[in-house]
mmCIF file of C-alpha atoms in Angstrom:
data_model
loop_
_atom_site.group_PDB
_atom_site.id
_atom_site.type_symbol
_atom_site.label_atom_id
_atom_site.label_comp_id
_atom_site.label_asym_id
_atom_site.label_seq_id
_atom_site.Cartn_x
_atom_site.Cartn_y
_atom_site.Cartn_z
ATOM 1 C CA ASN A 24 10.016 -13.465 -26.361
ATOM 2 C CA ALA A 25 10.532 -14.975 -22.906
ATOM 3 C CA GLY A 26 9.213 -12.000 -20.878
ATOM 4 C CA VAL A 27 10.175 -12.274 -17.202
ATOM 5 C CA THR A 28 12.046 -15.424 -16.212
ATOM 6 C CA GLN A 29 12.545 -16.500 -12.602
ATOM 7 C CA THR A 30 14.784 -19.277 -11.344
ATOM 8 C CA PRO A 31 14.510 -21.544 -9.477
ATOM 9 C CA LYS A 32 10.811 -22.418 -9.425
ATOM 10 C CA PHE A 33 11.054 -24.248 -6.105
ATOM 11 C CA ARG A 34 13.614 -24.288 -3.325
ATOM 12 C CA ILE A 35 13.909 -25.617 0.201
ATOM 13 C CA LEU A 36 16.408 -23.850 2.453
ATOM 14 C CA LYS A 37 17.571 -24.585 5.945
ATOM 15 C CA ILE A 38 17.482 -21.819 8.545
ATOM 16 C CA GLY A 39 20.570 -19.654 8.235
ATOM 17 C CA GLN A 40 21.399 -20.625 4.665
ATOM 18 C CA SER A 41 21.637 -18.052 1.921
ATOM 19 C CA MET A 42 20.463 -18.035 -1.652
ATOM 20 C CA THR A 43 19.837 -15.802 -4.644
ATOM 21 C CA LEU A 44 16.577 -15.728 -6.560
ATOM 22 C CA GLN A 45 17.269 -14.876 -10.158
ATOM 23 C CA CYS A 46 15.088 -12.634 -12.330
ATOM 24 C CA THR A 47 15.744 -11.724 -15.955
ATOM 25 C CA GLN A 48 13.596 -9.779 -18.416
ATOM 26 C CA ASP A 49 14.186 -9.379 -22.132
ATOM 27 C CA MET A 50 11.787 -6.480 -22.784
ATOM 28 C CA ASN A 51 14.241 -3.676 -21.983
ATOM 29 C CA HIS A 52 11.973 -2.486 -19.179
ATOM 30 C CA ASN A 53 13.432 0.088 -16.853
ATOM 31 C CA TYR A 54 11.326 -0.707 -13.772
ATOM 32 C CA MET A 55 11.683 -4.026 -11.961
ATOM 33 C CA TYR A 56 10.134 -5.276 -8.742
ATOM 34 C CA TRP A 57 10.295 -8.088 -6.228
ATOM 35 C CA TYR A 58 7.137 -9.082 -4.385
ATOM 36 C CA ARG A 59 6.351 -11.771 -1.886
ATOM 37 C CA GLN A 60 2.937 -13.373 -1.744
ATOM 38 C CA ASP A 61 1.594 -14.918 1.447
ATOM 39 C CA PRO A 62 -1.861 -16.499 1.807
ATOM 40 C CA GLY A 63 -4.533 -13.890 2.498
ATOM 41 C CA MET A 64 -1.989 -11.077 2.413
ATOM 42 C CA GLY A 65 -1.822 -10.189 -1.252
ATOM 43 C CA LEU A 66 1.499 -9.089 -2.691
ATOM 44 C CA LYS A 67 3.950 -7.051 -0.678
ATOM 45 C CA LEU A 68 6.733 -5.097 -2.344
ATOM 46 C CA ILE A 69 10.203 -6.053 -1.145
ATOM 47 C CA TYR A 70 12.487 -3.970 -3.369
ATOM 48 C CA TYR A 71 12.224 -2.164 -6.639
ATOM 49 C CA SER A 72 14.524 -0.622 -9.222
ATOM 50 C CA VAL A 73 13.915 2.249 -11.628
ATOM 51 C CA GLY A 74 16.942 1.420 -13.752
ATOM 52 C CA ALA A 75 20.384 -0.135 -13.786
ATOM 53 C CA GLY A 76 22.353 0.881 -10.712
ATOM 54 C CA ILE A 77 19.326 2.228 -8.836
ATOM 55 C CA THR A 78 17.401 0.263 -6.226
ATOM 56 C CA ASP A 79 15.117 1.183 -3.352
ATOM 57 C CA LYS A 80 13.270 -0.473 -0.503
ATOM 58 C CA GLY A 81 9.619 -1.387 -0.661
ATOM 59 C CA GLU A 82 7.235 -2.273 2.157
ATOM 60 C CA VAL A 83 9.017 -5.376 3.511
ATOM 61 C CA PRO A 84 12.773 -5.179 2.739
ATOM 62 C CA ASN A 85 14.192 -6.631 5.964
ATOM 63 C CA GLY A 86 16.214 -9.790 5.407
ATOM 64 C CA TYR A 87 16.673 -9.174 1.697
ATOM 65 C CA ASN A 88 19.112 -7.431 -0.609
ATOM 66 C CA VAL A 89 19.065 -6.642 -4.305
ATOM 67 C CA SER A 90 21.329 -5.340 -7.021
ATOM 68 C CA ARG A 91 20.719 -4.080 -10.553
ATOM 69 C CA SER A 92 23.942 -4.100 -12.531
ATOM 70 C CA THR A 93 22.170 -4.471 -15.893
ATOM 71 C CA THR A 94 18.757 -3.555 -17.280
ATOM 72 C CA GLU A 95 17.911 -7.237 -17.733
ATOM 73 C CA ASP A 96 18.774 -8.729 -14.334
ATOM 74 C CA PHE A 97 17.420 -8.046 -10.866
ATOM 75 C CA PRO A 98 18.503 -10.758 -8.405
ATOM 76 C CA LEU A 99 17.113 -10.984 -4.871
ATOM 77 C CA ARG A 100 19.467 -12.154 -2.140
ATOM 78 C CA LEU A 101 18.504 -13.839 1.135
ATOM 79 C CA GLU A 102 21.519 -13.833 3.439
ATOM 80 C CA LEU A 103 20.290 -15.687 6.543
ATOM 81 C CA ALA A 104 17.114 -17.544 5.725
ATOM 82 C CA ALA A 105 14.397 -17.559 8.386
ATOM 83 C CA PRO A 106 11.068 -19.439 8.509
ATOM 84 C CA SER A 107 9.268 -16.091 8.112
ATOM 85 C CA GLN A 108 10.722 -15.903 4.606
ATOM 86 C CA THR A 109 8.753 -18.948 3.499
ATOM 87 C CA SER A 110 6.660 -17.494 0.710
ATOM 88 C CA VAL A 111 6.113 -17.283 -3.020
ATOM 89 C CA TYR A 112 8.299 -14.647 -4.636
ATOM 90 C CA PHE A 113 7.376 -12.826 -7.823
ATOM 91 C CA CYS A 114 9.533 -10.654 -9.981
ATOM 92 C CA ALA A 115 7.895 -8.120 -12.296
ATOM 93 C CA SER A 116 8.968 -5.545 -14.855
ATOM 94 C CA LEU A 117 7.302 -2.454 -16.255
ATOM 95 C CA PHE A 118 7.896 0.192 -18.869
ATOM 96 C CA GLY A 119 6.280 3.549 -18.292
ATOM 97 C CA THR A 120 2.529 3.266 -17.790
ATOM 98 C CA ALA A 121 2.256 -0.014 -19.632
ATOM 99 C CA GLU A 122 1.333 -3.401 -18.279
ATOM 100 C CA ALA A 123 3.512 -4.914 -15.559
ATOM 101 C CA PHE A 124 4.720 -8.374 -16.542
ATOM 102 C CA PHE A 125 5.173 -11.004 -13.860
ATOM 103 C CA GLY A 126 7.368 -14.057 -13.711
ATOM 104 C CA GLN A 127 6.011 -17.492 -12.815
ATOM 105 C CA GLY A 128 7.172 -17.235 -9.235
ATOM 106 C CA THR A 129 9.635 -18.975 -6.932
ATOM 107 C CA ARG A 130 8.156 -21.049 -4.121
ATOM 108 C CA LEU A 131 10.581 -20.932 -1.188
ATOM 109 C CA THR A 132 10.321 -22.990 1.977
ATOM 110 C CA VAL A 133 12.653 -22.368 4.918
ATOM 111 C CA VAL A 134 12.862 -25.243 7.399
ATOM 112 C CA ALA B 14 -0.250 7.023 0.234
ATOM 113 C CA GLN B 15 -2.004 4.453 -1.872
ATOM 114 C CA SER B 16 -3.965 1.438 -0.701
ATOM 115 C CA VAL B 17 -6.560 -0.988 -1.939
ATOM 116 C CA THR B 18 -9.289 -2.880 -0.122
ATOM 117 C CA GLN B 19 -10.906 -5.910 -1.671
ATOM 118 C CA LEU B 20 -14.163 -6.867 0.005
ATOM 119 C CA GLY B 21 -14.660 -10.599 0.221
ATOM 120 C CA SER B 22 -11.696 -12.922 0.191
ATOM 121 C CA HIS B 23 -13.838 -15.686 -1.318
ATOM 122 C CA VAL B 24 -16.680 -15.337 -3.802
ATOM 123 C CA SER B 25 -18.717 -18.210 -5.242
ATOM 124 C CA VAL B 26 -21.005 -17.907 -8.239
ATOM 125 C CA SER B 27 -22.891 -20.358 -10.383
ATOM 126 C CA GLU B 28 -21.809 -20.881 -13.955
ATOM 127 C CA GLY B 29 -23.622 -18.323 -16.108
ATOM 128 C CA ALA B 30 -24.264 -15.947 -13.207
ATOM 129 C CA LEU B 31 -22.974 -12.411 -12.794
ATOM 130 C CA VAL B 32 -19.498 -12.006 -11.359
ATOM 131 C CA LEU B 33 -18.927 -8.977 -9.125
ATOM 132 C CA LEU B 34 -15.609 -8.501 -7.325
ATOM 133 C CA ARG B 35 -15.307 -5.390 -5.214
ATOM 134 C CA CYS B 36 -12.362 -3.032 -4.932
ATOM 135 C CA ASN B 37 -12.092 0.277 -3.138
ATOM 136 C CA TYR B 38 -8.999 2.405 -3.281
ATOM 137 C CA SER B 39 -7.364 5.192 -1.382
ATOM 138 C CA SER B 40 -5.098 7.594 -3.183
ATOM 139 C CA SER B 41 -3.890 11.116 -2.574
ATOM 140 C CA VAL B 42 -3.442 11.701 -6.293
ATOM 141 C CA PRO B 43 -5.408 10.622 -9.379
ATOM 142 C CA PRO B 44 -4.888 6.880 -9.376
ATOM 143 C CA TYR B 45 -4.090 4.311 -11.975
ATOM 144 C CA LEU B 46 -6.064 1.156 -11.197
ATOM 145 C CA PHE B 47 -5.571 -2.402 -12.295
ATOM 146 C CA TRP B 48 -7.125 -5.835 -12.041
ATOM 147 C CA TYR B 49 -4.874 -8.854 -12.276
ATOM 148 C CA VAL B 50 -5.797 -12.522 -12.396
ATOM 149 C CA GLN B 51 -3.716 -15.384 -11.036
ATOM 150 C CA TYR B 52 -4.375 -18.980 -11.999
ATOM 151 C CA PRO B 53 -3.005 -21.743 -9.769
ATOM 152 C CA ASN B 54 0.781 -21.899 -9.709
ATOM 153 C CA GLN B 55 1.045 -19.056 -12.197
ATOM 154 C CA GLY B 56 2.192 -15.472 -12.149
ATOM 155 C CA LEU B 57 -0.195 -12.517 -12.391
ATOM 156 C CA GLN B 58 -1.777 -11.552 -15.691
ATOM 157 C CA LEU B 59 -3.296 -8.154 -16.420
ATOM 158 C CA LEU B 60 -7.064 -8.210 -16.940
ATOM 159 C CA LEU B 61 -7.609 -4.492 -17.421
ATOM 160 C CA LYS B 62 -6.396 -1.084 -16.335
ATOM 161 C CA TYR B 63 -7.758 2.414 -15.789
ATOM 162 C CA THR B 64 -5.388 5.259 -16.607
ATOM 163 C CA SER B 65 -7.688 8.334 -16.520
ATOM 164 C CA ALA B 66 -9.333 7.825 -19.890
ATOM 165 C CA ALA B 67 -12.792 6.214 -20.150
ATOM 166 C CA THR B 68 -14.290 5.349 -16.761
ATOM 167 C CA LEU B 69 -15.686 2.039 -18.060
ATOM 168 C CA VAL B 70 -12.786 -0.185 -18.915
ATOM 169 C CA LYS B 71 -13.084 -3.406 -20.881
ATOM 170 C CA GLY B 72 -10.541 -6.137 -20.419
ATOM 171 C CA ILE B 73 -9.803 -9.634 -21.557
ATOM 172 C CA ASN B 74 -12.093 -12.653 -21.198
ATOM 173 C CA GLY B 75 -15.266 -10.518 -21.047
ATOM 174 C CA PHE B 76 -14.371 -8.671 -17.848
ATOM 175 C CA GLU B 77 -14.931 -4.982 -17.328
ATOM 176 C CA ALA B 78 -14.595 -2.485 -14.499
ATOM 177 C CA GLU B 79 -15.981 0.954 -13.830
ATOM 178 C CA PHE B 80 -14.018 3.716 -12.142
ATOM 179 C CA LYS B 81 -16.244 5.681 -9.770
ATOM 180 C CA LYS B 82 -14.380 8.558 -8.212
ATOM 181 C CA SER B 83 -17.239 9.549 -5.891
ATOM 182 C CA GLU B 84 -17.271 6.053 -4.415
ATOM 183 C CA THR B 85 -13.488 5.483 -4.718
ATOM 184 C CA SER B 86 -14.347 2.140 -6.274
ATOM 185 C CA PHE B 87 -13.167 0.036 -9.187
ATOM 186 C CA HIS B 88 -15.339 -3.075 -9.098
ATOM 187 C CA LEU B 89 -14.770 -5.899 -11.568
ATOM 188 C CA THR B 90 -17.726 -7.503 -13.329
ATOM 189 C CA LYS B 91 -18.504 -10.152 -15.887
ATOM 190 C CA PRO B 92 -22.079 -10.804 -17.034
ATOM 191 C CA SER B 93 -21.816 -14.584 -17.228
ATOM 192 C CA ALA B 94 -19.305 -16.668 -15.287
ATOM 193 C CA HIS B 95 -17.460 -19.501 -16.952
ATOM 194 C CA MET B 96 -15.733 -22.397 -15.250
ATOM 195 C CA SER B 97 -12.410 -21.131 -16.577
ATOM 196 C CA ASP B 98 -12.863 -17.886 -14.587
ATOM 197 C CA ALA B 99 -12.046 -19.695 -11.338
ATOM 198 C CA ALA B 100 -8.879 -17.993 -10.099
ATOM 199 C CA GLU B 101 -7.508 -15.422 -7.662
ATOM 200 C CA TYR B 102 -8.158 -11.798 -8.566
ATOM 201 C CA PHE B 103 -6.119 -8.859 -7.364
ATOM 202 C CA CYS B 104 -6.928 -5.180 -7.514
ATOM 203 C CA ALA B 105 -3.967 -2.804 -7.536
ATOM 204 C CA VAL B 106 -3.398 0.944 -7.436
ATOM 205 C CA SER B 107 -0.459 3.012 -8.545
ATOM 206 C CA ASP B 108 0.188 6.715 -8.704
ATOM 207 C CA LEU B 109 2.868 5.990 -11.292
ATOM 208 C CA GLY B 110 5.077 8.287 -9.284
ATOM 209 C CA THR B 111 8.376 7.381 -7.660
ATOM 210 C CA GLY B 112 9.266 3.867 -8.724
ATOM 211 C CA ASN B 113 5.872 3.322 -10.307
ATOM 212 C CA GLN B 114 4.995 1.296 -7.237
ATOM 213 C CA PHE B 115 1.926 -0.904 -7.280
ATOM 214 C CA TYR B 116 -0.073 -1.565 -4.132
ATOM 215 C CA PHE B 117 -2.091 -4.751 -4.226
ATOM 216 C CA GLY B 118 -5.196 -5.779 -2.386
ATOM 217 C CA THR B 119 -5.316 -9.050 -0.486
ATOM 218 C CA GLY B 120 -7.051 -10.831 -3.334
ATOM 219 C CA THR B 121 -10.417 -12.462 -3.965
ATOM 220 C CA SER B 122 -10.645 -16.140 -4.760
ATOM 221 C CA LEU B 123 -13.425 -16.806 -7.261
ATOM 222 C CA THR B 124 -15.097 -20.212 -7.335
ATOM 223 C CA VAL B 125 -17.465 -21.072 -10.168
ATOM 224 C CA ILE B 126 -20.039 -23.729 -9.361
ATOM 225 C CA PRO B 127 -21.241 -25.884 -12.263
#
């Protein structure tokens, strides 16, 4: 049981480049989330999804896009990378009121 | 709206001493409260959760937390700190409403001194 899998683990982007952070869960969870974690700031919600085909903005959605074509996958897209998007990104999934499971994170640096 | 305040971004305790990490919440509805732990270069792992059952919640690794509605608090404690407890701890609140959104505090880094 792999849980929540994020790829890549590390990435360096140049300003203006684009990339997709992948997130896959094999627990058939309906809820999925993307967070960013910055030092001293805790975790901020970027986007979330309550099921396939349904997504919504969180606290800090600007500069990001998501899609949810299947229950398992919830990719996060950065279209025009900016230094302010340097962060650690976590994907999580949840079923009902149960425990939220987190991926190992993607450490992104924009230079 | 939900929010969480964690008092003290850094806490140091001696090995064997009491661990107390503070969390106060704000919620317009009965909250669900959580403590997560993050070890270096890892994702977050659930320590314990309060979901309106018993107010004293026991979690993994000897941690427990008490929900106090009158104080809007959910402090995390452990009677005797171990070196392996050194990590970042996050308190989170959710109303399990639209999107089951979680709102995290800014975290408390726990250092255990040998």
